[in-house]
CSV table of C-alpha atoms and ligand atoms in Angstrom, one decimal:
chain,number,residue,atom,x,y,z
A,985,MET,CA,0.2,19.9,-57.8
A,986,THR,CA,2.5,19.2,-54.4
A,987,ARG,CA,5.0,15.9,-54.2
A,988,LYS,CA,2.7,14.6,-51.0
A,989,GLU,CA,-0.7,14.5,-53.7
A,990,LEU,CA,1.8,12.1,-56.0
A,991,VAL,CA,2.5,9.5,-53.7
A,992,VAL,CA,-1.0,10.0,-52.8
A,993,SER,CA,-2.5,9.3,-55.9
A,994,ALA,CA,0.1,6.9,-57.2
A,995,LEU,CA,-2.6,4.2,-57.1
A,996,GLU,CA,-5.6,3.6,-59.5
A,997,ASN,CA,-8.1,2.0,-57.1
A,998,GLY,CA,-8.6,1.0,-53.7
A,999,THR,CA,-7.9,2.6,-50.0
A,1000,VAL,CA,-5.1,4.5,-48.0
A,1001,LEU,CA,-5.3,4.5,-44.5
A,1002,ASP,CA,-3.4,8.1,-43.8
A,1003,HIS,CA,-1.5,9.5,-40.5
A,1004,ILE,CA,-1.4,5.5,-38.6
A,1005,PRO,CA,1.4,6.1,-35.8
A,1006,ALA,CA,4.0,4.4,-37.4
A,1007,GLU,CA,5.4,2.1,-34.7
A,1008,ASN,CA,1.7,0.0,-35.3
A,1009,VAL,CA,1.6,-0.1,-39.2
A,1010,TYR,CA,1.7,-3.9,-38.7
A,1011,LYS,CA,-0.8,-4.6,-36.7
A,1012,ALA,CA,-3.0,-2.6,-38.2
A,1013,LEU,CA,-2.3,-4.9,-41.2
A,1014,ASP,CA,-3.1,-7.6,-39.2
A,1015,LEU,CA,-6.5,-5.8,-37.0
A,1016,LEU,CA,-7.8,-5.0,-40.9
A,1017,ASP,CA,-6.6,-9.1,-42.7
A,1018,LEU,CA,-4.5,-7.6,-44.6
A,1019,LYS,CA,-1.7,-9.8,-44.6
A,1020,GLY,CA,-2.6,-12.9,-46.6
A,1021,ILE,CA,-4.0,-11.2,-49.3
A,1022,GLY,CA,-3.0,-11.3,-52.9
A,1023,ASN,CA,-4.1,-7.7,-53.6
A,1024,GLN,CA,-1.0,-5.1,-54.2
A,1025,ILE,CA,-0.3,-4.2,-51.6
A,1026,THR,CA,2.5,-0.8,-50.7
A,1027,ILE,CA,3.1,0.4,-46.8
A,1028,GLY,CA,5.2,3.0,-45.6
A,1029,ILE,CA,6.5,3.6,-42.5
A,1030,ASN,CA,8.0,6.3,-40.6
A,1031,LEU,CA,7.2,9.3,-43.5
A,1032,ASN,CA,7.7,13.0,-41.9
A,1033,SER,CA,3.9,14.1,-40.8
A,1034,LYS,CA,3.8,17.5,-39.6
A,1035,ALA,CA,0.9,16.5,-36.9
A,1036,GLN,CA,2.9,13.7,-36.5
A,1037,GLY,CA,6.0,14.0,-36.4
A,1038,ARG,CA,6.4,10.2,-37.5
A,1039,LYS,CA,3.5,9.0,-39.5
A,1040,GLY,CA,2.8,5.8,-41.3
A,1041,ILE,CA,0.6,5.0,-44.3
A,1042,ILE,CA,-1.2,1.9,-45.4
A,1043,LYS,CA,-1.9,2.1,-50.0
A,1044,VAL,CA,-4.3,-1.3,-50.0
A,1045,GLU,CA,-5.1,-1.8,-54.3
A,1046,ASP,CA,-8.3,-2.9,-55.4
A,1047,LYS,CA,-9.4,-3.1,-51.8
A,1048,PHE,CA,-12.9,-1.2,-50.5
A,1049,PHE,CA,-13.2,-1.7,-46.9
A,1050,GLU,CA,-17.0,-2.3,-45.1
A,1051,ASP,CA,-16.8,0.3,-42.4
A,1052,GLU,CA,-16.8,-2.0,-39.6
A,1053,GLU,CA,-13.7,-2.9,-40.9
A,1054,LEU,CA,-12.2,0.0,-40.7
A,1055,ASN,CA,-13.3,1.2,-37.3
A,1056,LYS,CA,-11.4,-1.2,-35.4
A,1057,LEU,CA,-8.0,1.1,-36.6
A,1058,ALA,CA,-10.0,3.5,-34.7
A,1059,LEU,CA,-8.2,0.8,-32.0
A,1060,ILE,CA,-4.0,1.7,-32.3
A,1061,ALA,CA,-4.3,4.7,-34.8
A,1062,PRO,CA,-7.6,6.6,-34.2
A,1063,GLN,CA,-6.5,9.7,-36.1
A,1064,ALA,CA,-5.9,7.6,-38.6
A,1065,THR,CA,-7.4,9.0,-42.0
A,1066,VAL,CA,-9.3,6.6,-45.1
A,1067,ASN,CA,-8.8,7.9,-49.2
A,1068,ILE,CA,-11.5,5.7,-51.3
A,1069,ILE,CA,-9.4,6.3,-54.5
A,1070,ARG,CA,-11.2,5.3,-57.5
A,1071,ASP,CA,-9.4,5.9,-61.0
A,1072,PHE,CA,-6.2,7.5,-59.7
A,1073,LYS,CA,-8.6,10.4,-57.6
A,1074,VAL,CA,-9.5,10.3,-54.3
A,1075,VAL,CA,-13.4,9.8,-54.5
A,1076,GLU,CA,-14.4,10.0,-50.4
A,1077,LYS,CA,-12.7,10.4,-47.1
A,1078,LYS,CA,-13.7,8.6,-44.4
A,1079,LYS,CA,-12.9,9.4,-40.8
A,1080,LEU,CA,-12.9,6.9,-38.1
A,1081,SER,CA,-15.3,5.8,-35.8
A,1082,MET,CA,-14.1,3.9,-32.2
A,1083,PRO,CA,-16.1,0.8,-32.4
A,1084,LYS,CA,-18.8,0.0,-29.1
A,1085,GLU,CA,-17.5,-3.8,-29.3
A,1086,VAL,CA,-14.5,-5.3,-29.8
A,1087,ILE,CA,-14.4,-9.1,-30.8
A,1088,GLY,CA,-12.3,-12.0,-31.8
A,1089,ILE,CA,-9.4,-10.1,-32.1
A,1090,ALA,CA,-7.8,-9.3,-28.9
A,1091,LYS,CA,-6.3,-10.6,-25.2
A,1092,CYS,CA,-8.2,-10.7,-22.4
A,1093,ARG,CA,-4.2,-9.6,-20.5
A,1094,ASN,CA,-6.0,-11.5,-17.2
A,1095,PRO,CA,-4.2,-15.1,-17.0
A,1096,LYS,CA,-7.3,-16.3,-14.8
A,1097,CYS,CA,-9.4,-15.1,-17.8
A,1098,VAL,CA,-11.1,-18.0,-19.1
A,1099,THR,CA,-10.9,-17.5,-22.2
A,1100,ASN,CA,-7.6,-17.4,-22.4
A,1101,HIS,CA,-8.2,-21.0,-20.9
A,1102,GLN,CA,-10.8,-22.4,-23.3
A,1103,PRO,CA,-12.0,-22.7,-26.7
A,1104,ILE,CA,-13.5,-18.9,-26.9
A,1105,GLN,CA,-13.4,-16.1,-29.2
A,1106,THR,CA,-12.6,-12.9,-27.1
A,1107,ARG,CA,-15.2,-10.6,-26.3
A,1108,PHE,CA,-15.1,-6.6,-25.0
A,1109,ALA,CA,-16.7,-3.4,-24.5
A,1110,THR,CA,-14.2,-0.3,-25.2
A,1111,VAL,CA,-14.5,1.8,-22.4
A,1112,GLU,CA,-11.9,6.0,-22.9
A,1113,LYS,CA,-11.3,7.7,-19.8
A,1114,ASP,CA,-9.1,10.8,-19.7
A,1115,ASN,CA,-8.4,9.7,-23.6
A,1116,ARG,CA,-7.1,7.1,-23.2
A,1117,ILE,CA,-8.7,3.5,-24.5
A,1118,SER,CA,-9.1,0.3,-22.7
A,1119,LEU,CA,-11.1,-2.8,-23.0
A,1120,LEU,CA,-13.6,-4.1,-20.9
A,1121,CYS,CA,-13.4,-8.0,-21.1
A,1122,HIS,CA,-17.2,-9.1,-21.2
A,1123,PHE,CA,-16.3,-12.9,-19.0
A,1124,CYS,CA,-13.6,-12.2,-16.2
A,1125,GLU,CA,-15.0,-8.5,-16.5
A,1126,LYS,CA,-11.5,-6.9,-16.4
A,1127,SER,CA,-9.9,-4.4,-18.0
A,1128,THR,CA,-7.2,-4.7,-20.0
A,1129,GLU,CA,-5.3,-1.7,-22.3
A,1130,ILE,CA,-5.2,-1.3,-26.1
A,1131,LYS,CA,-1.7,-2.2,-26.2
A,1132,HIS,CA,-2.0,-5.4,-24.3
A,1133,ALA,CA,-4.7,-6.5,-26.2
A,1134,LEU,CA,-4.3,-6.1,-30.0
B,172,MET,CA,-40.4,-17.0,-20.0
B,173,SER,CA,-36.8,-15.6,-21.4
B,174,LYS,CA,-33.7,-17.9,-19.8
B,175,LYS,CA,-31.8,-15.9,-17.2
B,176,SER,CA,-29.0,-16.3,-15.0
B,177,LEU,CA,-27.7,-14.4,-12.5
B,178,ILE,CA,-23.5,-14.3,-13.1
B,179,SER,CA,-23.0,-11.4,-11.6
B,180,ILE,CA,-25.3,-8.6,-9.0
B,181,ARG,CA,-25.5,-6.2,-11.8
B,182,ASP,CA,-27.7,-8.4,-14.2
B,183,PHE,CA,-30.5,-8.1,-11.3
B,184,THR,CA,-32.0,-4.3,-11.6
B,185,LYS,CA,-32.8,-2.9,-8.1
B,186,GLU,CA,-36.4,-3.7,-7.5
B,187,GLU,CA,-35.8,-8.0,-9.0
B,188,ILE,CA,-33.0,-7.6,-6.3
B,189,LEU,CA,-36.0,-6.2,-3.2
B,190,HIS,CA,-38.6,-8.9,-4.5
B,191,VAL,CA,-35.6,-11.8,-4.2
B,192,LEU,CA,-35.1,-10.8,-0.9
B,193,GLU,CA,-39.1,-10.5,0.0
B,194,THR,CA,-39.2,-14.0,-1.1
B,195,ALA,CA,-36.3,-14.7,1.0
B,196,LYS,CA,-38.2,-13.5,4.2
B,197,GLU,CA,-40.9,-16.3,2.9
B,198,PHE,CA,-39.0,-18.9,2.8
B,199,GLU,CA,-37.5,-18.2,5.7
B,200,LYS,CA,-40.8,-18.4,8.0
B,201,ASN,CA,-41.8,-21.6,6.2
B,202,LYS,CA,-39.0,-23.7,4.7
B,203,GLU,CA,-41.4,-26.5,3.6
B,204,GLN,CA,-41.9,-25.0,0.4
B,205,LYS,CA,-41.5,-28.1,-2.4
B,206,PHE,CA,-42.9,-26.4,-5.2
B,207,LEU,CA,-39.6,-27.9,-7.6
B,208,GLU,CA,-41.0,-31.0,-7.3
B,209,GLY,CA,-40.1,-33.1,-10.2
B,210,LYS,CA,-37.4,-30.5,-11.8
B,211,VAL,CA,-33.7,-31.7,-11.6
B,212,ILE,CA,-30.8,-29.2,-11.2
B,213,ALA,CA,-27.1,-29.7,-11.0
B,214,SER,CA,-25.2,-28.3,-8.4
B,215,LEU,CA,-21.7,-28.4,-10.8
B,216,PHE,CA,-18.2,-27.5,-8.6
B,217,PHE,CA,-15.2,-27.4,-10.6
B,218,GLU,CA,-12.8,-27.1,-7.9
B,219,PRO,CA,-14.0,-27.8,-4.7
B,220,SER,CA,-16.3,-25.1,-1.3
B,221,THR,CA,-18.0,-26.9,0.5
B,222,ARG,CA,-19.6,-24.1,2.3
B,223,THR,CA,-21.1,-22.6,-1.0
B,224,ARG,CA,-22.3,-25.3,-1.6
B,225,LEU,CA,-23.8,-27.2,1.2
B,226,SER,CA,-26.2,-24.1,1.3
B,227,PHE,CA,-27.1,-24.1,-2.5
B,228,GLU,CA,-27.9,-28.2,-2.3
B,229,THR,CA,-29.9,-27.2,0.7
B,230,ALA,CA,-32.1,-24.8,-1.3
B,231,ILE,CA,-32.0,-27.2,-4.1
B,232,ASN,CA,-33.6,-29.7,-1.3
B,233,ARG,CA,-35.8,-27.9,0.9
B,234,LEU,CA,-36.8,-26.1,-2.8
B,235,GLY,CA,-38.0,-30.1,-3.7
B,236,ALA,CA,-36.5,-30.5,-6.3
B,237,LYS,CA,-33.1,-33.1,-7.2
B,238,VAL,CA,-29.7,-32.1,-7.0
B,239,ILE,CA,-27.0,-34.3,-9.8
B,240,GLY,CA,-23.2,-32.9,-10.5
B,241,PHE,CA,-20.0,-33.1,-8.6
B,242,SER,CA,-18.2,-32.3,-5.8
B,243,ASP,CA,-14.7,-30.4,-7.1
B,244,ALA,CA,-13.4,-31.9,-11.1
B,245,THR,CA,-10.6,-34.6,-11.1
B,246,ASN,CA,-13.1,-37.2,-12.3
B,247,THR,CA,-14.3,-35.0,-14.3
B,248,SER,CA,-14.9,-35.7,-17.9
B,249,GLN,CA,-13.3,-31.8,-17.3
B,250,SER,CA,-9.9,-33.5,-16.6
B,251,LYS,CA,-9.8,-35.7,-19.5
B,252,GLY,CA,-10.3,-32.4,-21.7
B,253,GLU,CA,-13.1,-31.3,-22.7
B,254,THR,CA,-14.7,-28.2,-23.3
B,255,LEU,CA,-16.3,-26.2,-20.1
B,256,LYS,CA,-18.9,-25.4,-23.6
B,257,ASP,CA,-18.9,-29.8,-24.2
B,258,THR,CA,-20.1,-30.6,-20.3
B,259,ILE,CA,-21.9,-27.4,-20.0
B,260,ILE,CA,-23.9,-28.5,-23.2
B,261,MET,CA,-23.9,-31.7,-22.3
B,262,VAL,CA,-25.9,-31.0,-18.2
B,263,SER,CA,-28.2,-28.9,-20.0
B,264,ASN,CA,-30.4,-31.5,-21.8
B,265,TYR,CA,-30.4,-33.0,-19.1
B,266,VAL,CA,-31.7,-30.5,-15.8
B,267,ASP,CA,-32.9,-28.1,-15.4
B,268,MET,CA,-30.5,-25.1,-13.8
B,269,ILE,CA,-26.6,-25.9,-13.3
B,270,VAL,CA,-26.1,-24.1,-9.9
B,271,MET,CA,-21.8,-22.9,-11.0
B,272,ARG,CA,-18.0,-22.6,-9.6
B,273,HIS,CA,-15.6,-22.4,-11.0
B,274,PRO,CA,-11.3,-21.1,-10.0
B,275,LEU,CA,-11.7,-19.5,-14.3
B,276,GLU,CA,-12.5,-16.1,-14.2
B,277,GLY,CA,-15.7,-15.3,-16.3
B,278,SER,CA,-16.8,-19.2,-17.1
B,279,SER,CA,-20.2,-19.3,-16.1
B,280,ARG,CA,-21.0,-15.7,-18.1
B,281,TYR,CA,-19.7,-18.3,-20.5
B,282,ALA,CA,-21.5,-21.3,-19.4
B,283,SER,CA,-24.4,-19.5,-19.4
B,284,GLU,CA,-23.6,-18.4,-22.6
B,285,VAL,CA,-23.9,-21.6,-23.9
B,286,ALA,CA,-26.7,-23.1,-21.6
B,287,THR,CA,-29.7,-23.9,-23.0
B,288,VAL,CA,-31.3,-23.8,-19.3
B,289,PRO,CA,-30.8,-20.4,-16.7
B,290,VAL,CA,-27.3,-20.6,-14.7
B,291,VAL,CA,-26.5,-19.0,-11.6
B,292,ASN,CA,-23.3,-18.0,-10.8
B,293,ALA,CA,-21.9,-20.0,-7.5
B,294,GLY,CA,-18.4,-18.3,-7.8
B,295,ASP,CA,-16.3,-18.1,-10.4
B,296,GLY,CA,-12.7,-17.2,-9.5
B,297,ALA,CA,-12.4,-13.3,-7.7
B,298,ASN,CA,-14.4,-12.7,-10.4
B,299,GLN,CA,-18.4,-12.3,-9.1
B,300,HIS,CA,-20.3,-14.8,-6.3
B,301,PRO,CA,-23.9,-13.2,-6.4
B,302,SER,CA,-25.3,-15.0,-3.5
B,303,GLN,CA,-22.8,-14.1,-1.5
B,304,THR,CA,-24.1,-10.7,-2.4
B,305,LEU,CA,-27.6,-11.0,-1.9
B,306,LEU,CA,-27.2,-12.4,1.6
B,307,ASP,CA,-25.0,-9.7,2.8
B,308,LEU,CA,-28.5,-8.0,1.6
B,309,TYR,CA,-31.3,-10.0,3.5
B,310,SER,CA,-28.3,-10.0,6.2
B,311,ILE,CA,-28.0,-5.9,5.8
B,312,LEU,CA,-32.3,-5.1,5.6
B,313,GLN,CA,-33.5,-8.3,8.9
B,314,THR,CA,-31.2,-6.4,10.9
B,315,GLN,CA,-31.0,-2.1,10.0
B,316,GLY,CA,-35.5,-2.3,8.8
B,317,THR,CA,-35.0,-1.4,5.9
B,318,LEU,CA,-31.8,-0.8,3.4
B,319,GLU,CA,-32.1,3.1,2.3
B,320,GLY,CA,-29.5,5.6,3.5
B,321,LEU,CA,-27.1,3.3,5.8
B,322,THR,CA,-23.9,3.4,6.4
B,323,ILE,CA,-20.9,1.1,6.0
B,324,ASN,CA,-17.7,0.4,7.2
B,325,MET,CA,-16.2,-1.9,4.9
B,326,VAL,CA,-12.7,-3.5,6.7
B,327,GLY,CA,-10.1,-5.5,6.3
B,328,ASP,CA,-9.1,-7.0,2.8
B,329,LEU,CA,-10.7,-4.5,0.3
B,330,LYS,CA,-8.1,-4.8,-2.8
B,331,TYR,CA,-9.2,-8.5,-3.5
B,332,GLY,CA,-11.7,-9.1,-1.4
B,333,ARG,CA,-14.4,-9.5,-4.0
B,334,THR,CA,-17.6,-9.8,-1.6
B,335,THR,CA,-17.1,-5.8,-0.7
B,336,HIS,CA,-17.2,-4.7,-4.3
B,337,SER,CA,-20.8,-6.3,-4.8
B,338,LEU,CA,-21.8,-5.1,-1.6
B,339,LEU,CA,-20.4,-2.0,-2.7
B,340,GLN,CA,-22.0,-1.9,-6.9
B,341,ALA,CA,-25.5,-2.8,-4.8
B,342,MET,CA,-26.0,-1.0,-2.4
B,343,SER,CA,-25.1,1.7,-5.0
B,344,HIS,CA,-29.6,1.3,-5.1
B,345,PHE,CA,-30.0,2.5,-1.9
B,346,ASN,CA,-28.5,6.3,-0.9
B,347,PRO,CA,-25.4,4.2,1.1
B,348,LYS,CA,-22.3,6.0,2.8
B,349,PHE,CA,-18.9,4.3,3.2
B,350,ILE,CA,-16.1,4.6,5.2
B,351,PHE,CA,-13.5,2.4,3.8
B,352,THR,CA,-11.0,0.9,6.4
B,353,ALA,CA,-7.6,-1.1,5.2
B,354,PRO,CA,-3.8,-0.5,5.8
B,355,GLU,CA,-2.4,1.3,2.4
B,356,GLU,CA,-1.4,-2.3,0.3
B,357,LEU,CA,-5.4,-3.0,0.8
B,358,LYS,CA,-7.1,-0.3,-0.1
B,359,MET,CA,-10.3,0.1,-2.3
B,360,PRO,CA,-9.1,0.6,-6.4
B,361,GLN,CA,-9.8,3.7,-7.2
B,362,GLU,CA,-12.2,2.3,-10.0
B,363,TYR,CA,-14.6,1.5,-7.3
B,364,LYS,CA,-14.8,5.0,-5.9
B,365,ASP,CA,-14.7,6.5,-9.3
B,366,PHE,CA,-18.1,4.3,-9.9
B,367,LEU,CA,-19.1,6.1,-6.1
B,368,ASP,CA,-18.2,9.4,-8.2
B,369,SER,CA,-20.0,8.8,-10.4
B,370,LYS,CA,-22.6,8.4,-8.4
B,371,GLY,CA,-22.5,10.8,-6.1
B,372,ILE,CA,-22.2,8.7,-2.4
B,373,GLU,CA,-20.2,10.0,-0.1
B,374,TYR,CA,-17.1,8.2,1.0
B,375,ILE,CA,-14.1,8.4,4.0
B,376,GLU,CA,-10.9,5.5,3.8
B,377,THR,CA,-9.0,5.2,6.9
B,378,THR,CA,-6.6,2.3,7.9
B,379,SER,CA,-7.8,2.8,12.1
B,380,LEU,CA,-9.4,0.3,12.5
B,381,ASP,CA,-11.1,2.8,16.7
B,382,GLU,CA,-11.9,5.8,14.2
B,383,HIS,CA,-15.0,5.0,12.5
B,384,LEU,CA,-16.0,1.5,14.8
B,385,ASN,CA,-18.8,4.5,16.5
B,386,ASP,CA,-20.7,5.6,12.5
B,387,CYS,CA,-21.6,2.8,11.8
B,388,ASP,CA,-25.2,1.1,11.0
B,389,ILE,CA,-23.1,-2.0,9.3
B,390,LEU,CA,-19.7,-3.4,9.5
B,391,TYR,CA,-19.1,-5.4,6.8
B,392,MET,CA,-15.2,-7.4,8.2
B,393,THR,CA,-12.9,-9.4,5.1
B,394,ARG,CA,-10.3,-11.9,6.0
B,395,VAL,CA,-6.7,-11.5,4.3
B,396,GLN,CA,-6.4,-14.5,1.7
B,397,GLN,CA,-3.4,-15.4,1.5
B,398,GLU,CA,-4.3,-17.2,-2.8
B,399,ARG,CA,-4.7,-13.6,-3.3
B,400,PHE,CA,-1.8,-12.3,-3.3
B,401,THR,CA,1.6,-12.9,-5.7
B,402,ASP,CA,4.1,-11.3,-3.0
B,403,PRO,CA,4.2,-13.5,0.8
B,404,MET,CA,6.0,-10.7,2.2
B,405,GLU,CA,3.3,-7.6,1.0
B,406,TYR,CA,1.0,-10.4,2.7
B,407,GLU,CA,3.2,-11.8,6.0
B,408,ARG,CA,2.6,-7.0,6.5
B,409,VAL,CA,-1.3,-7.0,6.4
B,410,LYS,CA,-2.6,-10.6,7.3
B,411,ASP,CA,-3.3,-10.1,10.8
B,412,VAL,CA,-4.0,-5.8,10.5
B,413,TYR,CA,-7.1,-6.1,12.1
B,414,ARG,CA,-8.4,-7.9,15.0
B,415,LEU,CA,-11.7,-7.2,16.4
B,416,GLU,CA,-12.4,-7.7,19.7
B,417,ALA,CA,-15.8,-7.3,22.4
B,418,SER,CA,-13.8,-5.0,24.5
B,419,MET,CA,-13.4,-2.3,21.0
B,420,LEU,CA,-17.6,-2.2,21.3
B,421,SER,CA,-19.0,-0.5,23.7
B,422,GLY,CA,-19.9,2.6,22.1
B,423,VAL,CA,-21.3,1.7,18.9
B,424,ARG,CA,-24.2,1.9,17.6
B,425,GLU,CA,-27.2,0.4,19.4
B,426,ASN,CA,-28.1,-1.0,15.7
B,427,MET,CA,-24.7,-1.9,14.2
B,428,LYS,CA,-24.2,-5.2,13.7
B,429,ILE,CA,-20.8,-7.9,12.2
B,430,LEU,CA,-21.3,-8.7,8.8
B,431,HIS,CA,-18.8,-10.8,8.1
B,432,PRO,CA,-18.8,-13.9,5.0
B,433,LEU,CA,-16.9,-16.5,6.7
B,434,PRO,CA,-14.4,-17.9,7.6
B,435,ARG,CA,-12.8,-15.8,9.2
B,436,VAL,CA,-9.1,-16.3,11.5
B,437,THR,CA,-8.3,-13.4,14.0
B,438,GLU,CA,-9.5,-10.7,12.7
B,439,ILE,CA,-12.6,-11.4,14.7
B,440,ASP,CA,-12.2,-12.5,18.1
B,441,GLN,CA,-13.9,-15.2,19.7
B,442,ASP,CA,-15.3,-13.2,22.9
B,443,VAL,CA,-17.1,-11.1,19.5
B,444,ASP,CA,-19.1,-14.1,19.1
B,445,ASP,CA,-22.0,-13.8,22.1
B,446,ASN,CA,-21.8,-10.3,21.6
B,447,PRO,CA,-25.3,-8.9,20.5
B,448,HIS,CA,-24.0,-7.0,17.9
B,449,ALA,CA,-22.2,-9.8,16.2
B,450,TYR,CA,-24.6,-11.6,13.4
B,451,TYR,CA,-21.6,-13.3,11.5
B,452,PHE,CA,-23.4,-17.3,11.4
B,453,LYS,CA,-26.2,-15.9,11.1
B,454,GLN,CA,-26.0,-14.4,7.6
B,455,ALA,CA,-24.6,-17.2,6.1
B,456,GLU,CA,-27.6,-19.4,8.1
B,457,ASN,CA,-29.7,-16.6,5.8
B,458,GLY,CA,-28.0,-18.2,2.5
B,459,LEU,CA,-30.4,-20.2,2.0
B,460,TYR,CA,-33.2,-18.8,2.3
B,461,VAL,CA,-32.0,-16.3,0.1
B,462,ARG,CA,-30.7,-18.8,-2.6
B,463,MET,CA,-33.7,-20.9,-2.2
B,464,ALA,CA,-35.9,-17.3,-3.1
B,465,ILE,CA,-33.2,-17.1,-6.7
B,466,ILE,CA,-33.5,-20.7,-7.5
B,467,SER,CA,-37.2,-20.0,-7.4
B,468,TYR,CA,-36.9,-16.3,-9.1
B,469,LEU,CA,-34.8,-17.9,-12.0
B,470,LEU,CA,-36.9,-20.8,-12.7
B,471,GLY,CA,-40.2,-18.2,-12.7
B,472,TYR,CA,-41.5,-19.8,-9.5
B,473,ARG,CA,-41.7,-16.4,-7.7
C,1301,ZN,ZN1,-11.3,-11.4,-20.0
C-alpha cells in the first residue's frame, strides 16, 4: 500500500473530494455547504500532485452527496475526483459534470443588475468557451466570469 | 392561453415577430379598434421616459382599455422601501397587463416571473427595449417591402447602444448584411460579432461614415449617450464623431432610409429632416401601431 492510498483510506465511511485546486478549497467548503455541519472534516491544502502541482483535498466523514450537489464543485474544480468510501474502501469513483444552471450561490457582477438591489435568488446559465466558464445572468443577460461570481 | 410576456426580443420567434408586424399594418390602416374595452393596463414607469410612456399609453387608449400607473417612482411605495416583488404582485391583482420601465437591468424579467398577468418591458436600464426593436423592424419592413437580404449600416455608439444590439439579434432571422460604423472606442462588442459568425452573417467594420454610405438599404444612426460612459474624457473624444448632412446623401441608394431611435443631438443635421431619405419621425409614429399590436397579441386578441 502506498502512502497516498493510506491518506485517502483513513476515512471509514464518507466522501473524499480530491484534486481540487489548492486556492479553491475554501470556496469548495462554501459551495457544498460544509461550514455549518457537525461531521468530521479533514482538509488538506498544498499537497503535492503530479498532475496539478499543488492540490487540495477534502474528506467528509459519514457524508454522501447527491450528484446535483457535487456537480456544483465542477464550477471551481472541474478536474476534481470524488471517492465514496465505505468500511475504509473506495466503493465508487465519480466524475463531475458541469451544471447547466447555477441557482442562488453566485453573484452577478453587473452593478445595475436587479439581483444586486432586490432580495432575489440569483440564477445563471453556465457558458463554456475556450475552456473558460462564465455565468450568464438569467435576469440582466450579462455574463460574469466564474472567478468573480463565486 | 398561458401567460406570455415580452421582455427581450429573443422571447419572440421569427413567426411571432412577423405576426406582430402584420398586425401593426392593420392598426396603421385603422387606428380605432377598441376591442380591449373593459380591460385595465398598468403603466409603471419607475424612471421617467415621456416618449415611450406616451406611445404606450396612447396605444392602450386607442385599443379602448384604461390605463393606471405612475410616470416616475418618487412618490410610490417603492420609494418607501417596498420590494419590487410586492409592488408587482399587488398591481397584478388589479390589471390585465403590466407595461413597465425600470432603471435596474433584469427587473422586467423578474417582474414577469412574479406577476400573474403578461408584462411588457418598456426598457430595463441598458438591457432590453423590445418594443423599440419591433418598431425598428416595422419601419424597415414598411420602407423596403421586405426584411430579407438587406444591408444595414449601424452608425455611432455600437458599444453601449442597446438598440443596435437588439436590432442585430432580431435581424439575424432575415439573412442580412451589416456595416458597423463606429470610432475605435465604441465598436460593436465581440460577443455580438461572435453571434453573427455563428450564424454565418457577413459584416464589415469601418470608422468612416462616408465609406459605406452608398452601399446600404438602411442607415441606422444612434446617439452617443453620455450616461453610459464611466470615463468623461472618452465621452468628450467621441460625442461629435459623426454628423450626417443632406449634402452627403447624393450618391445613396434610392431606397435607402435613415432611421434613428430618437432623440437625436448633433448626429443628424436639421437639413436632413426634409430629405426623402429621412424616416426617423415616421419611425417614431410607427411605435404606436407596433405597441398596439404587441398588447393585442399578448392578451390573445390578435
Ligand atoms: Zn445580472
